[in-house]
Every structure is written in structure tokens, then in C-alpha cells.
Short mmCIF file of C-alpha atoms in Angstrom, two decimals:
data_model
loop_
_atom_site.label_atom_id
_atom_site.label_comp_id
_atom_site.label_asym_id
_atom_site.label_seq_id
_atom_site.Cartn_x
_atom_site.Cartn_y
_atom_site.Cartn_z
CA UNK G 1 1.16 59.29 46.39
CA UNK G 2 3.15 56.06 44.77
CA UNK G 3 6.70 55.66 45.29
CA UNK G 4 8.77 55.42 42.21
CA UNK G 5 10.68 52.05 42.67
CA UNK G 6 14.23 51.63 42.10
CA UNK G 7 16.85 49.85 40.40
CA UNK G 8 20.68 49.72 40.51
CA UNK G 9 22.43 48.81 37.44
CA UNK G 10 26.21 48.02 38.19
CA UNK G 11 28.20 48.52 35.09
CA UNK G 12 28.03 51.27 32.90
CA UNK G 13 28.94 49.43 29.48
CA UNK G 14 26.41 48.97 26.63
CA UNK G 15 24.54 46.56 28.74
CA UNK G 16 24.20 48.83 31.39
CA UNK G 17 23.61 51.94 29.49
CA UNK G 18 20.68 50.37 28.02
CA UNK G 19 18.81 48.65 30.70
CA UNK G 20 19.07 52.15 32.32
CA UNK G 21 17.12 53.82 29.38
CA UNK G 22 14.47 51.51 29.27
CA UNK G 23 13.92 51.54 33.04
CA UNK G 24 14.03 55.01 32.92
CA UNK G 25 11.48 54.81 30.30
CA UNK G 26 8.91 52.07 32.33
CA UNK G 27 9.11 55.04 34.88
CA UNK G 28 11.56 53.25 37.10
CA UNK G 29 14.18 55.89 39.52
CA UNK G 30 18.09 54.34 37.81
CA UNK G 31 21.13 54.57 40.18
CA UNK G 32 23.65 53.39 37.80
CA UNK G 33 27.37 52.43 39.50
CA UNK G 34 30.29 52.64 36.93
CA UNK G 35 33.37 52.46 38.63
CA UNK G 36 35.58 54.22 35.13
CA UNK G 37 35.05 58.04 34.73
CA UNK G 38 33.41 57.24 31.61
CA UNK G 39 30.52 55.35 30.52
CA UNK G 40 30.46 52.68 27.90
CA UNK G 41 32.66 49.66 28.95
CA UNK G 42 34.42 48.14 26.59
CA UNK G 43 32.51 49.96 23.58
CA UNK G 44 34.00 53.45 25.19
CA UNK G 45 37.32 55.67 24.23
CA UNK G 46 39.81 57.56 26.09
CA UNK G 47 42.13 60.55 26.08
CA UNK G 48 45.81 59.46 25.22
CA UNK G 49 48.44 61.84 26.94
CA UNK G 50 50.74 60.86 24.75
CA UNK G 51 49.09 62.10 21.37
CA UNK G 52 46.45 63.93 22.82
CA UNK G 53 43.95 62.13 20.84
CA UNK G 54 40.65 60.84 22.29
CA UNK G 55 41.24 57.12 20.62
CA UNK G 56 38.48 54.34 20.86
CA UNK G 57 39.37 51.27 23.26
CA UNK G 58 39.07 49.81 19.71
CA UNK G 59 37.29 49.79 16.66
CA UNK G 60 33.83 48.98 16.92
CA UNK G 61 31.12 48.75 14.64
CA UNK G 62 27.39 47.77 14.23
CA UNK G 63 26.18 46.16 10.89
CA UNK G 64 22.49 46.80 9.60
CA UNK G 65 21.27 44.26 11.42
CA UNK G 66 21.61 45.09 14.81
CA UNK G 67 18.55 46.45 15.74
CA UNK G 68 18.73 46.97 19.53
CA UNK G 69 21.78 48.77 19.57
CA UNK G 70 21.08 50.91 16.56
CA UNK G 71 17.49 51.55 18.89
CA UNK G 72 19.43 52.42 21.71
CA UNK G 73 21.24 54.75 19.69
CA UNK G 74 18.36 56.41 18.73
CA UNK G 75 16.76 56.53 22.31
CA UNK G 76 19.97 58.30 23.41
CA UNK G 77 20.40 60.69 20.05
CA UNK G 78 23.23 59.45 18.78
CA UNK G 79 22.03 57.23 15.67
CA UNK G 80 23.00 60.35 13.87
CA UNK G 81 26.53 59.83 14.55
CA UNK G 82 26.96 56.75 12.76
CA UNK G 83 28.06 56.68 9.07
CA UNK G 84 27.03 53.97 6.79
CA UNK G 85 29.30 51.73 4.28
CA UNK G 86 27.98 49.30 1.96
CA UNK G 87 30.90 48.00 0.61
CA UNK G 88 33.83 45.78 2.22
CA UNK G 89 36.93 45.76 0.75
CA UNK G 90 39.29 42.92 0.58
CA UNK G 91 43.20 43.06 0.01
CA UNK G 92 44.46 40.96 -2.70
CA UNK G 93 48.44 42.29 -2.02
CA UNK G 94 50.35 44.91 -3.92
CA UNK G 95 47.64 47.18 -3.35
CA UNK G 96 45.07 45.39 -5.55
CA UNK G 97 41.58 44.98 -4.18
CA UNK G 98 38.21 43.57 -4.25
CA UNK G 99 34.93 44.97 -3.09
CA UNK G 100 31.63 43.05 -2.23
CA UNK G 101 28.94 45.57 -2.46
CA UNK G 102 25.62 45.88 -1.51
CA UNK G 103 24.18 46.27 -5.17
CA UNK G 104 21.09 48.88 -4.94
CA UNK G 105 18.45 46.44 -6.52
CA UNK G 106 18.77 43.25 -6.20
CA UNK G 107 16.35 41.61 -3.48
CA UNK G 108 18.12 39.58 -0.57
CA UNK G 109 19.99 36.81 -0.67
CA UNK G 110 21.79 37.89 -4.32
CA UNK G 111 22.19 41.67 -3.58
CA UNK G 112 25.87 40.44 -3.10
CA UNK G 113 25.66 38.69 -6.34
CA UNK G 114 27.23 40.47 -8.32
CA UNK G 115 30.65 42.27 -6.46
CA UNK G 116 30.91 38.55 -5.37
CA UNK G 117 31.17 37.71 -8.74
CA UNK G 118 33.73 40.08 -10.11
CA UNK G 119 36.32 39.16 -7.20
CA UNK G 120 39.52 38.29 -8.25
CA UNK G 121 40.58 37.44 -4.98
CA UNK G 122 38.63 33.30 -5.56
CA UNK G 123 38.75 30.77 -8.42
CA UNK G 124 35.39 30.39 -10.16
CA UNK G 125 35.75 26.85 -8.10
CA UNK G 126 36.36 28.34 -4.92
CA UNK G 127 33.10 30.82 -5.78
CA UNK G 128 31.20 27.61 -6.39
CA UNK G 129 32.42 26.40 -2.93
CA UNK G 130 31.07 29.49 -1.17
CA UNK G 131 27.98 29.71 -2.89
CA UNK G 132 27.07 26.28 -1.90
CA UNK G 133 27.86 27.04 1.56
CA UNK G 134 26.02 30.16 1.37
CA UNK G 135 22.61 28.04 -0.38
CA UNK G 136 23.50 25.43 2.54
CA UNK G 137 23.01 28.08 5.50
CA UNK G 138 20.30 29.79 3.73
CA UNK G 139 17.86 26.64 3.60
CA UNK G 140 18.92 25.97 7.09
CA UNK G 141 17.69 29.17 8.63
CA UNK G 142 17.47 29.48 12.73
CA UNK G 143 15.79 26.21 13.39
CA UNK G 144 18.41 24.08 11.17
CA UNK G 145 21.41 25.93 13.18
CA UNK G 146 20.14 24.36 16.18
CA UNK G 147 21.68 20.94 15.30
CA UNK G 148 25.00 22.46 14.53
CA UNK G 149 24.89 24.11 18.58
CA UNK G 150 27.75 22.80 20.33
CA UNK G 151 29.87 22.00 17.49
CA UNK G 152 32.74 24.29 15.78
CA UNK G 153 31.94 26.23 12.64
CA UNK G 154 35.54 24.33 10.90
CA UNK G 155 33.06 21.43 11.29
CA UNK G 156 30.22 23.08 8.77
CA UNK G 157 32.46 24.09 6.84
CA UNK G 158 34.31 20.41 6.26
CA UNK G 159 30.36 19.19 5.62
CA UNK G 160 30.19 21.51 2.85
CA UNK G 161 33.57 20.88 1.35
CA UNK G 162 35.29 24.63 1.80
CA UNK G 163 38.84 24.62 0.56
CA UNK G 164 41.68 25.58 3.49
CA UNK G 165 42.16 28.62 0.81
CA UNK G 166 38.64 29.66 1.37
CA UNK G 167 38.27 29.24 4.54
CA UNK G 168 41.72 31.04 5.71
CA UNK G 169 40.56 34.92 2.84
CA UNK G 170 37.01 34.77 3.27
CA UNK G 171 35.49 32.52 5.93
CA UNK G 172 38.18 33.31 8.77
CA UNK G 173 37.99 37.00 8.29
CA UNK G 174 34.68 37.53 8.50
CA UNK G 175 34.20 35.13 11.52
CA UNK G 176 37.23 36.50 13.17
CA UNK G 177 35.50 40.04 12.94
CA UNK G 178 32.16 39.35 14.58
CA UNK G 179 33.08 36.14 17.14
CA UNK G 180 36.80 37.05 18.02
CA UNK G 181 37.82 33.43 16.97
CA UNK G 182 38.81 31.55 13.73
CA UNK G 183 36.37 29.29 12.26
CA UNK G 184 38.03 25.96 13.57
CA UNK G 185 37.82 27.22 17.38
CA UNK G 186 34.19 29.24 17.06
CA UNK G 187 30.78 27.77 18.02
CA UNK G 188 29.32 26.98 14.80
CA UNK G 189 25.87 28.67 15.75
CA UNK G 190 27.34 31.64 16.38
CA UNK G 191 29.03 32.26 13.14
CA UNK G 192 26.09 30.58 10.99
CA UNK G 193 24.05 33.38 12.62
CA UNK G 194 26.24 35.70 11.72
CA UNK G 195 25.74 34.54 8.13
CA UNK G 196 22.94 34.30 7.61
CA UNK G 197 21.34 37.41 9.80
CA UNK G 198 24.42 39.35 9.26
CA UNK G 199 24.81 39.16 5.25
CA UNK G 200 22.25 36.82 3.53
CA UNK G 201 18.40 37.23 4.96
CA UNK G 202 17.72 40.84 4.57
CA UNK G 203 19.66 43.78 1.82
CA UNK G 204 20.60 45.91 4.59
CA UNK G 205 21.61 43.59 7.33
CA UNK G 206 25.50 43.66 6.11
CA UNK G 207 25.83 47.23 5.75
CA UNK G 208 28.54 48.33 7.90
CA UNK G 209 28.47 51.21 10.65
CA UNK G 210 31.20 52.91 12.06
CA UNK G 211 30.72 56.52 14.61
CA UNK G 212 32.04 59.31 13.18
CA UNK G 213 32.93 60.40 16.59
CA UNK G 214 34.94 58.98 19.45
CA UNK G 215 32.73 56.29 21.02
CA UNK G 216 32.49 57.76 24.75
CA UNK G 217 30.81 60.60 23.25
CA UNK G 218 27.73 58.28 22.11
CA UNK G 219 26.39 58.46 25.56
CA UNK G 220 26.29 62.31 26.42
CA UNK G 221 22.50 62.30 26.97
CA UNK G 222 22.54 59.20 29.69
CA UNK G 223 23.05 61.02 32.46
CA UNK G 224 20.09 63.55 31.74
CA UNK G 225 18.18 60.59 30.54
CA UNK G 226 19.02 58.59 33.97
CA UNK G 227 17.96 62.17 36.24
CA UNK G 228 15.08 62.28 34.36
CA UNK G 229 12.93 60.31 36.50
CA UNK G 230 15.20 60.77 39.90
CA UNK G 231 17.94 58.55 39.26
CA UNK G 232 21.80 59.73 39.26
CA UNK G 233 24.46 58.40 37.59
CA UNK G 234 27.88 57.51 39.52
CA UNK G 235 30.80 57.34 37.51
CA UNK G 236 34.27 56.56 39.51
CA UNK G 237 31.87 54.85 42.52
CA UNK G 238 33.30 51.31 42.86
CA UNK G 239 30.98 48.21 43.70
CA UNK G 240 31.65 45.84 45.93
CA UNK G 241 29.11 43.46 47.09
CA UNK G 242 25.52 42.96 46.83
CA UNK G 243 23.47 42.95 50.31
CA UNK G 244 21.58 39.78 50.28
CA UNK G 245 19.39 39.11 52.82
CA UNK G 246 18.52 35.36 52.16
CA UNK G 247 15.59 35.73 50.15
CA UNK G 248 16.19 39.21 48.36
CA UNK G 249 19.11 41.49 47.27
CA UNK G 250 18.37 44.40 49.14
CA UNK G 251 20.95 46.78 48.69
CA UNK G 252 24.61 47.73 46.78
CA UNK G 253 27.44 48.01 48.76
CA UNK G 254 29.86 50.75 47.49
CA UNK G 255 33.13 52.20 48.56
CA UNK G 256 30.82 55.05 49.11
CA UNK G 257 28.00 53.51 51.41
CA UNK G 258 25.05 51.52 50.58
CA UNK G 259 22.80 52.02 47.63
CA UNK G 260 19.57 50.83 48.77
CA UNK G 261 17.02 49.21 46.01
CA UNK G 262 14.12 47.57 45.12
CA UNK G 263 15.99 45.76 42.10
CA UNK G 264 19.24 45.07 40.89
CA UNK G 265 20.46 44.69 37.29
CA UNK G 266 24.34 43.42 37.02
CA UNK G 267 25.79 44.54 34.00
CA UNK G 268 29.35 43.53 34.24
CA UNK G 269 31.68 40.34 32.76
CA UNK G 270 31.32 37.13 34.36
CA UNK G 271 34.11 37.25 36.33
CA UNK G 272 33.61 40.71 37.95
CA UNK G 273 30.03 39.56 39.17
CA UNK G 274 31.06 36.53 40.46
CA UNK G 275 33.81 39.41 43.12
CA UNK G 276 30.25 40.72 44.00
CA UNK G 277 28.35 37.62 44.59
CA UNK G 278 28.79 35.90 48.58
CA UNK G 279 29.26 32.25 48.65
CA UNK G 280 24.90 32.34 50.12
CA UNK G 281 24.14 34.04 47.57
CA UNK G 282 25.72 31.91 44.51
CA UNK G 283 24.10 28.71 46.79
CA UNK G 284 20.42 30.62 46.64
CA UNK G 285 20.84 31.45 42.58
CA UNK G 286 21.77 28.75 39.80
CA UNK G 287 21.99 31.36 37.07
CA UNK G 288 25.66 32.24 38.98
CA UNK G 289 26.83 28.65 39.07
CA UNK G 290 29.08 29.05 36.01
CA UNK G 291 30.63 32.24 36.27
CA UNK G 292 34.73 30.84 36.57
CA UNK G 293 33.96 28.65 33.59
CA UNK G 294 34.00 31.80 30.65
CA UNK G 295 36.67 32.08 29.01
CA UNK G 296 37.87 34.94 27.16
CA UNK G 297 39.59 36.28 24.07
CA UNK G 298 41.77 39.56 23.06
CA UNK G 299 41.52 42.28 20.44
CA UNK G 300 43.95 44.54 19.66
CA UNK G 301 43.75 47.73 17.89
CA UNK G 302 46.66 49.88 17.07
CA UNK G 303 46.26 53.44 15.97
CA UNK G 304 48.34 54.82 13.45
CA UNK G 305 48.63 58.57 12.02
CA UNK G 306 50.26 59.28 8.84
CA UNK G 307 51.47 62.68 7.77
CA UNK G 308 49.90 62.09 4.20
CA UNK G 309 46.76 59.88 3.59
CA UNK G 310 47.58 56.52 2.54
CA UNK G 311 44.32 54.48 3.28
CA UNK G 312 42.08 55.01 0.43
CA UNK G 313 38.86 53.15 1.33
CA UNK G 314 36.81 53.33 4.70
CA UNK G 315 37.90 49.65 5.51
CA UNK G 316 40.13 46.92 4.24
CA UNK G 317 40.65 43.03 4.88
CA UNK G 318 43.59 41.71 4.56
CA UNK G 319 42.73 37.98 4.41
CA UNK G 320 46.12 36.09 5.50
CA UNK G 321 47.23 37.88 7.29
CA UNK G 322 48.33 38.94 11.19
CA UNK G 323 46.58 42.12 11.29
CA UNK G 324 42.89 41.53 9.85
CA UNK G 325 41.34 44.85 9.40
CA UNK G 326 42.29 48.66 8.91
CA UNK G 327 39.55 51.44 9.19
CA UNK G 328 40.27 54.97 7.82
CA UNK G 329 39.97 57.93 9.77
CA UNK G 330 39.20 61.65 8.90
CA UNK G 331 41.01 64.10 10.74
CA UNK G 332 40.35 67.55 11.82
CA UNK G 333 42.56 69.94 10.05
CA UNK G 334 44.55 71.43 12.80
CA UNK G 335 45.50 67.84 13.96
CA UNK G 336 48.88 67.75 12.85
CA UNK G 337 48.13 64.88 10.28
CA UNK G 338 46.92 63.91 7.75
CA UNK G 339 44.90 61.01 8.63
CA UNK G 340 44.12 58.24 11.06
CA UNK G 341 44.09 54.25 10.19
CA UNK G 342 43.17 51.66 12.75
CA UNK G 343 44.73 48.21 12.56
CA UNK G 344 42.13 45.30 14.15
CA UNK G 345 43.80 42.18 15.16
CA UNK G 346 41.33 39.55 16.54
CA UNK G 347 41.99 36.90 18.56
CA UNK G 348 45.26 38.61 19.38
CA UNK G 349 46.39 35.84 21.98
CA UNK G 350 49.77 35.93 20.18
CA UNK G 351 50.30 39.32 20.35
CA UNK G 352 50.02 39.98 23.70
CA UNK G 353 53.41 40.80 25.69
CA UNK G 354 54.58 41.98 22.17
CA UNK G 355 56.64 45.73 22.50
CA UNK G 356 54.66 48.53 21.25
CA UNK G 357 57.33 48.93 18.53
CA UNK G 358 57.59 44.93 17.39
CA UNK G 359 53.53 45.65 17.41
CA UNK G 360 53.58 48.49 14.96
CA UNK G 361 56.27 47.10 12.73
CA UNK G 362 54.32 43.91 12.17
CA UNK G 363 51.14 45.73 11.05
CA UNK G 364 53.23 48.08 9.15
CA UNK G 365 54.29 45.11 7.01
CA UNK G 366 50.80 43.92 7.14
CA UNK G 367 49.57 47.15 5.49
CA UNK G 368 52.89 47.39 2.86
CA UNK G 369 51.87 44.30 1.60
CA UNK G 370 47.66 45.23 1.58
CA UNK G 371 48.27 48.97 0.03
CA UNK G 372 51.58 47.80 -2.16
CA UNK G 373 53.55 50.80 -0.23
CA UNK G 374 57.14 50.06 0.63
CA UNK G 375 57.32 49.59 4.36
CA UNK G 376 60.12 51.77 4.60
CA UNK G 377 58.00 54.64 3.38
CA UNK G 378 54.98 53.94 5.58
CA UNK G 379 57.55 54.41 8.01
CA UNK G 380 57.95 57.57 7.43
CA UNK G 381 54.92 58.78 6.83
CA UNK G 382 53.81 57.65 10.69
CA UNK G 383 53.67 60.34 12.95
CA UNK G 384 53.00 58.41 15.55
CA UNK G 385 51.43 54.93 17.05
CA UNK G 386 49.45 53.59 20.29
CA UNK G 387 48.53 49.91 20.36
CA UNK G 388 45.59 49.27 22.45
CA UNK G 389 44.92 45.94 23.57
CA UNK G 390 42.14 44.80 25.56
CA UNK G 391 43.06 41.13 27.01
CA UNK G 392 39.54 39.99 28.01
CA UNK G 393 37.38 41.69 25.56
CA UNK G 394 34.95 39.55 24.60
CA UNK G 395 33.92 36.18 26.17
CA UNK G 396 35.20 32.91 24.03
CA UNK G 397 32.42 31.99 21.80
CA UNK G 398 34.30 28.32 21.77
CA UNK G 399 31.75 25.36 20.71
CA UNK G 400 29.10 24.59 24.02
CA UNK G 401 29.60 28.38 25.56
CA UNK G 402 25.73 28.57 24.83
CA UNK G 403 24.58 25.61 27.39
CA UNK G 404 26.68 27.99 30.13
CA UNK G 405 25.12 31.19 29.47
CA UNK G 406 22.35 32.61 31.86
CA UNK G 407 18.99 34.31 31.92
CA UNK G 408 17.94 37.38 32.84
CA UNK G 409 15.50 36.43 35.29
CA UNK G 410 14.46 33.88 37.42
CA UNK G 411 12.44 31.76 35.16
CA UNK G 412 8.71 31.89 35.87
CA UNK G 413 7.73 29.04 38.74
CA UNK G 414 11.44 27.95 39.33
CA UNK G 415 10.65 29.16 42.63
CA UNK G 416 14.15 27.75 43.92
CA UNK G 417 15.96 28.80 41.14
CA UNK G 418 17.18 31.93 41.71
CA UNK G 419 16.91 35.24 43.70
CA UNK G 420 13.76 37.64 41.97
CA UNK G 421 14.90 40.92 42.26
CA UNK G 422 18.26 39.72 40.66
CA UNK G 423 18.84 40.45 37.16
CA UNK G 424 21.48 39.69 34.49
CA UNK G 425 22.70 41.42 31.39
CA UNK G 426 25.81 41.78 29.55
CA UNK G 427 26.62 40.06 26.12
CA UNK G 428 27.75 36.89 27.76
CA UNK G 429 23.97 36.44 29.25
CA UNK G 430 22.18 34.28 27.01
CA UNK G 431 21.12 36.72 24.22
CA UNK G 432 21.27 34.07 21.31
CA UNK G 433 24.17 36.51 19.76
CA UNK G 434 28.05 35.92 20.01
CA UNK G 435 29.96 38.34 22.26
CA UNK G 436 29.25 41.73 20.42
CA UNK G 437 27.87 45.38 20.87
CA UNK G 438 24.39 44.13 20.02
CA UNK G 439 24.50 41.16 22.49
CA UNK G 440 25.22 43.75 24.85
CA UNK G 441 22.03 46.03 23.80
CA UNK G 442 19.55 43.00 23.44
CA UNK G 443 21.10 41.95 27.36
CA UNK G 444 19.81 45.51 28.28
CA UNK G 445 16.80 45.54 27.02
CA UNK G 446 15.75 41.94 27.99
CA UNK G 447 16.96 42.75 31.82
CA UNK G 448 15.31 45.73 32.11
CA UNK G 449 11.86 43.92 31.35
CA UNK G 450 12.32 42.02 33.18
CA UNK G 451 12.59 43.92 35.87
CA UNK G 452 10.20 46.48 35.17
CA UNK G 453 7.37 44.28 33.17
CA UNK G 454 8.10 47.00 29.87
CA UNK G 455 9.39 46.97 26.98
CA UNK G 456 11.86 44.04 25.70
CA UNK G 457 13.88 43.14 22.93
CA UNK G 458 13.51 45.35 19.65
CA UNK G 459 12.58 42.69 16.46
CA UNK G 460 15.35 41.28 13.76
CA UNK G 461 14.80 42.07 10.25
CA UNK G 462 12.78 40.28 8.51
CA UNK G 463 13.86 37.66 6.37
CA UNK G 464 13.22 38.49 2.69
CA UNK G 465 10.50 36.97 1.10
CA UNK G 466 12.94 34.94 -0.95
CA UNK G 467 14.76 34.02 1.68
CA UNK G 468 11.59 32.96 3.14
CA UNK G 469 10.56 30.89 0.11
CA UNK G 470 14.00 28.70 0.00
CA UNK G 471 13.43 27.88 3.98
CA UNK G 472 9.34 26.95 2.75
CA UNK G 473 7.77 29.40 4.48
#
């Protein structure tokens, strides 16, 4: 009779959730340590006493072309939880908009042809401007990003002669959204990957999802999924050091005991792995020789509910401006209002220390001047308010965060570099992807294979085959 081996995953966050599955799934017995009472990290939500509303750590989404977390949403059943949007609005003040659709024919890279087009928000030079950034990134592809590695994005941008106006309404807010820093401060690879992958290569790569449900419900079936092969899951069970024994980690030490193992996978930030890391065992392992040197940046959402709808569209930019996002909400009917907007502010390093009333007036102006509502009024429509800010929620993707980044795994006949039953994940591991939700996923998956010799990271979409033809082949 075999003995099923196991693994201990510490951190319960998207990284952690899916390493689990796909152990689980190579047959492996998961004892996965989250020290909240809830999984999902910082992708999770929580009940708020004061409005008793379970309210998202902040708004998250996943875009079409995130294929390993919309895979681990479908190994844990909750892909059906995630509505679609294929249009992004964009504020042009006084409650004037633009959208840039996804238009239902057209092949990639000019399905956005045409929304992009009628915008009134750009001159037909500034258009010209984007485009040829746009054709510039396009002919690049992956391999041509690899010269711009190291360097910020404000850089590309200068080479293709964007105007400040451009790059502060559309450039900024895009790049803001997906690497939680403005184009001047963000590594260029990052955000010409986000691009190209995330709008240009493939139709449905820039359609936009958001759950329809409070996020910590996404993981219901992880703990049945986790038993299914022996495992457990331990929620409030705090970590505290590995057991290394000079040549192997053999063990998780807990504020409940010792979890013994045959492999461990750390799934938490930087800085919380380098608290469970001894001084022998950072000398024995090079992967952990940068852990103090991530950085990190802040997102804030703020929650708003309005006694009458006043958010129109699923999602708005307001390019300009302080606050850079709002989402809309539905409501149940019994909730006591009428609906529910969140505010996004990225890179919210200014922000923090602000009073939870300075907070809310400043993205109530925000949104007067977006929906062309008199503050006053929006006023007092609000029922009620709960900024949210997360201070280290994503890791800085500043220009060089790439050469710090480590692997998974030892790497095969680096003998001395690293302990072999160790394993890394989380979305500041080198995944190739800026700090997001699918970083996370593909940091998962690749640890878990790692680990167990199974499975791996699920394929990008295609390229379209004229996208294919303008990078000659």
C-alpha cells in the first residue's frame, strides 16, 4: 500500500488556493495554513459591522485573458459567478461619456476600431498618436518587449511621441488599473504586456469580468476539494517557521504544533516569508536572497450606497482624476438601498492617513464631476460609506522588479541553489505577469508542478492570425 505524500501550502490567497487544487488533483494529501478565517488573501471580502454588508477587500476583476485564474475558477465551480462586460466606459465630465467596445465582428487587433473611433474624449491627432503606439507594440510582440525590461513604460511612450494629454485619460488609467502605478513609475514590460495580451492580440482578451457575488464566496468548494484526497484545511492556524533540517524543510511550525510534510509550497508576500525563513535557511536557498528588497503599493476602494441609483453603466473611468474607477453594484431588494458603487483609487500612496470623511468627500467630487450630479445631491443620496484601503496590496511593479523575482523551484542541476522540497508562489514569484489575480493563479499552478511533476500553467490565447501576420509569423 503507497503512502499519499504531502504538501503544506502556507497562505490561503489565490496563490495558495490554487496550488492546493492542483495538488489535490496530482493525488497529493493538502494541509493548507491560512492564518484569516477566510480564504482568498487579498482577492477575499469581509462582513462590515457597521453596514452589515459583506464588502470585497476591493474591487477585483479578471479580463478575458486570464486564463489560469478563469481555470481555477472553473476547477472550483465558480466560473459561473462571473459576469462579463465588453465595453469600458470613459468619463468625459458633466456626465458625458465614451465607450470602447468590443465590436462583435471585427477580427483582433481592430475589434476596438471602431468605439475607438467615435470617442470624443481624443483629437483625431491624439487618435493618430495612440494608434501608432498601439501598431508600435503590436509588431513588437513578447520577444521585442524584452529590450524595453528594466526600463519605465513613460520611456515607450516618449519613443513613440504620446502627448502628456494622452498619456494622463488613456494611457495612465489603464496602466494604473492592471500594474497599480502610473506609466512614468511602471516597468515598461509589464504594461506593454498588458497591451498587447490584455487588449490587442486576441477579441476576447479585454473583456472585463467582475463576480456577481462577494469574492470570499468564490472558494466554497476548497475545503471539500482539499479533504478530498485527506488533506484539511486550517483557517485561523498561524505559521510561524519552517523546520529545516539543513538539507530539507521537514516540517511547519504552527501556533498549533508541527505540521509534518513531505513538501512545502509558500504562498504568502515577500515579506511575510522572509518572518518564516531562519537565517540557515535563507544561507542554503538563493531564491530568498531578495525578499526585503519588494516594494509595495496601495489601493483603495471606498464603498458607497445611494438611496436611488445614480451609476448608470457597470464601470466608469474617470481619466484625470483622483479616484480612477467606479463599478456599479446590484442590490438585493430588502437592502435598504438602492444601489452600490465602488470607487478604485490606485496607487493610493496619497491617500493614506486621509479621514474616512475627507476620503468620501473627495470621490464624491470625483463622481459629481464624472456623472454631472451636483455634489451636494450625491450627498444626499449616500446612505452610507466604508473606505477600504489595503496599504501593501500589490508588490511595486517599478522598472528592474523582474531581475528580483524568484522561481518556483530549485532550478534543475543548481544543486547548491536552493532547498528541493521548497516551493514558491504568489504573484510576486516570477510569473512573467505584473502583480495581479492571474499572477497569483499562474504562481499556483507553476508551484504545484513543481512539486508534484503534474499539471502546470494553463496556455494564453492565441494571438490572432493577424496579429500573427504583422509580427511575421
Amino acid at each position: 500500500m503507497s503512502v499519499r505524500r504531502t504538501v503544506a501550502i502556507v497562505g490561503g490567497g489565490v496563490a495558495g488556493i490554487a496550488a492546493a487544487v492542483r495538488a489535490v488533483e496530482a493525488g497529493w494529501q493538502v494541509e493548507l495554513i491560512e492564518t484569516r478565517t477566510k480564504l482568498g488573501g487579498r482577492a477575499t471580502s469581509f462582513d462590515d459591522v457597521r453596514s452589515g454588508v459583506e464588502l470585497d477587500n476591493c474591487q477585483h476583476v479578471v479580463m478575458g485573458c486570464c486564463t489560469n485564474i478563469l481555470d481555477l475558477y472553473d476547477r472550483i465551480g465558480a466560473l459561473g459567478e462571473i459576469d462579463w462586460h465588453e465595453t469600458l466606459w470613459f468619463a468625459r465630465g458633466r456626465g458625458a461619456m465614451d465607450a470602447l467596445s468590443i465590436a462583435p465582428i471585427l477580427p483582433a487587433p481592430t475589434h476596438y476600431g471602431p468605439s475607438f473611433l467615435r470617442m470624443r474624449l481624443f483629437s483625431w491627432s491624439e487618435k493618430v498618436a495612440i494608434a501608432r503606439a498601439f501598431l508600435a507594440i503590436l509588431r513588437m510582440g513578447p520577444r521585442g518587449r524584452l529590450r524595453w525590461m528594466g526600463r519605465a513604460f513613460g520611456e515607450f511612450l516618449a519613443s513613440v511621441r504620446q502627448p502628456a494629454r494622452v498619456v494622463e485619460l488613456f494611457w495612465d488609467p489603464v496602466v494604473l488599473s492592471a500594474c497599480n502605478l502610473p506609466s512614468a513609475a511602471c516597468e515598461a514590460a509589464h504594461a506593454l504586456k498588458v497591451f498587447d495580451e490584455g487588449m490587442l492580440a486576441h477579441r476576447f482578451a479585454g473583456a472585463v469580468g467582475v463576480a456577481r457575488v462577494p469574492l470570499g464566496r468564490l472558494y466554497g468548494r476548497v475545503e471539500e476539494i482539499v479533504a478530498s484526497t485527506g488533506g484539511s484545511l486550517r483557517l485561523r492556524t498561524s505559521a510561524k517557521a519552517f523546520a529545516f533540517d539543513g538539507r530539507r524543510i521537514t516540517g511547519v511550525v504552527c501556533d498549533e504544533g508541527v505540521v509534518a510534510t513531505h513538501a512545502v509550497i509558500a504562498a504568502v508576500p515577500p515579506d511575510r516569508l522572509a518572518k518564516l525563513c531562519s537565517e540557515t535557511l535563507r544561507a542554503h536557498d538563493k531564491r530568498l536572497a531578495n525578499l526585503e528588497r519588494f516594494t509595495f503599493s496601495p489601493i483603495l476602494g471606498v464603498h458607497l450606497a445611494f438611496r436611488r441609483k445614480v451609476l448608470a453603466r457597470a464601470n466608469l473611468a474617470l481619466p484625470g482624476r483622483a479616484t480612477h474607477w467606479l463599478f456599479a453594484h446590484d442590490v438585493p431588494a430588502d437592502a435598504g438601498f438602492a444601489q452600490r458603487v465602488e470607487a478604485v483609487v490606485s496607487a493610493a500612496d496619497m491617500w493614506v492617513g486621509l479621514p474616512e470623511e475627507e476620503t468620501t468627500r473627495r470621490v464624491l467630487d470625483d463622481m459629481s464631476w464624472a456623472l454631472g450630479v451636483p455634489v451636494e445631491e450625491l450627498a444626499r443620496e449616500l446612505a452610507w460609506s466604508r473606505p477600504v484601503l489595503e496599504k501593501r496590496a500589490t508588490f511595486a511593479s517599478a522598472p528592474g522588479v523582474d531581475a528580483i523575482r524568484p522561481r518556483a523551484a530549485v532550478e534543475a542541476g543548481d544543486l547548491r541553489g536552493g532547498v528541493a522540497n521548497l516551493f514558491l508562489a504568489g504573484e510576486w514569484t516570477d510569473t512573467d505577469w505584473p502583480s495581479t489575480m492571474e499572477g497569483a493563479a499562474r504562481s499556483g499552478y507553476a508551484a504545484a508542478a513543481a512539486c508534484t511533476g503534474q499539471g502546470g500553467v494553463v496556455a494564453d490565447l492565441p494571438p490572432a492570425r493577424l496579429v500573427r501576420a504583422m509580427r511575421g509569423g
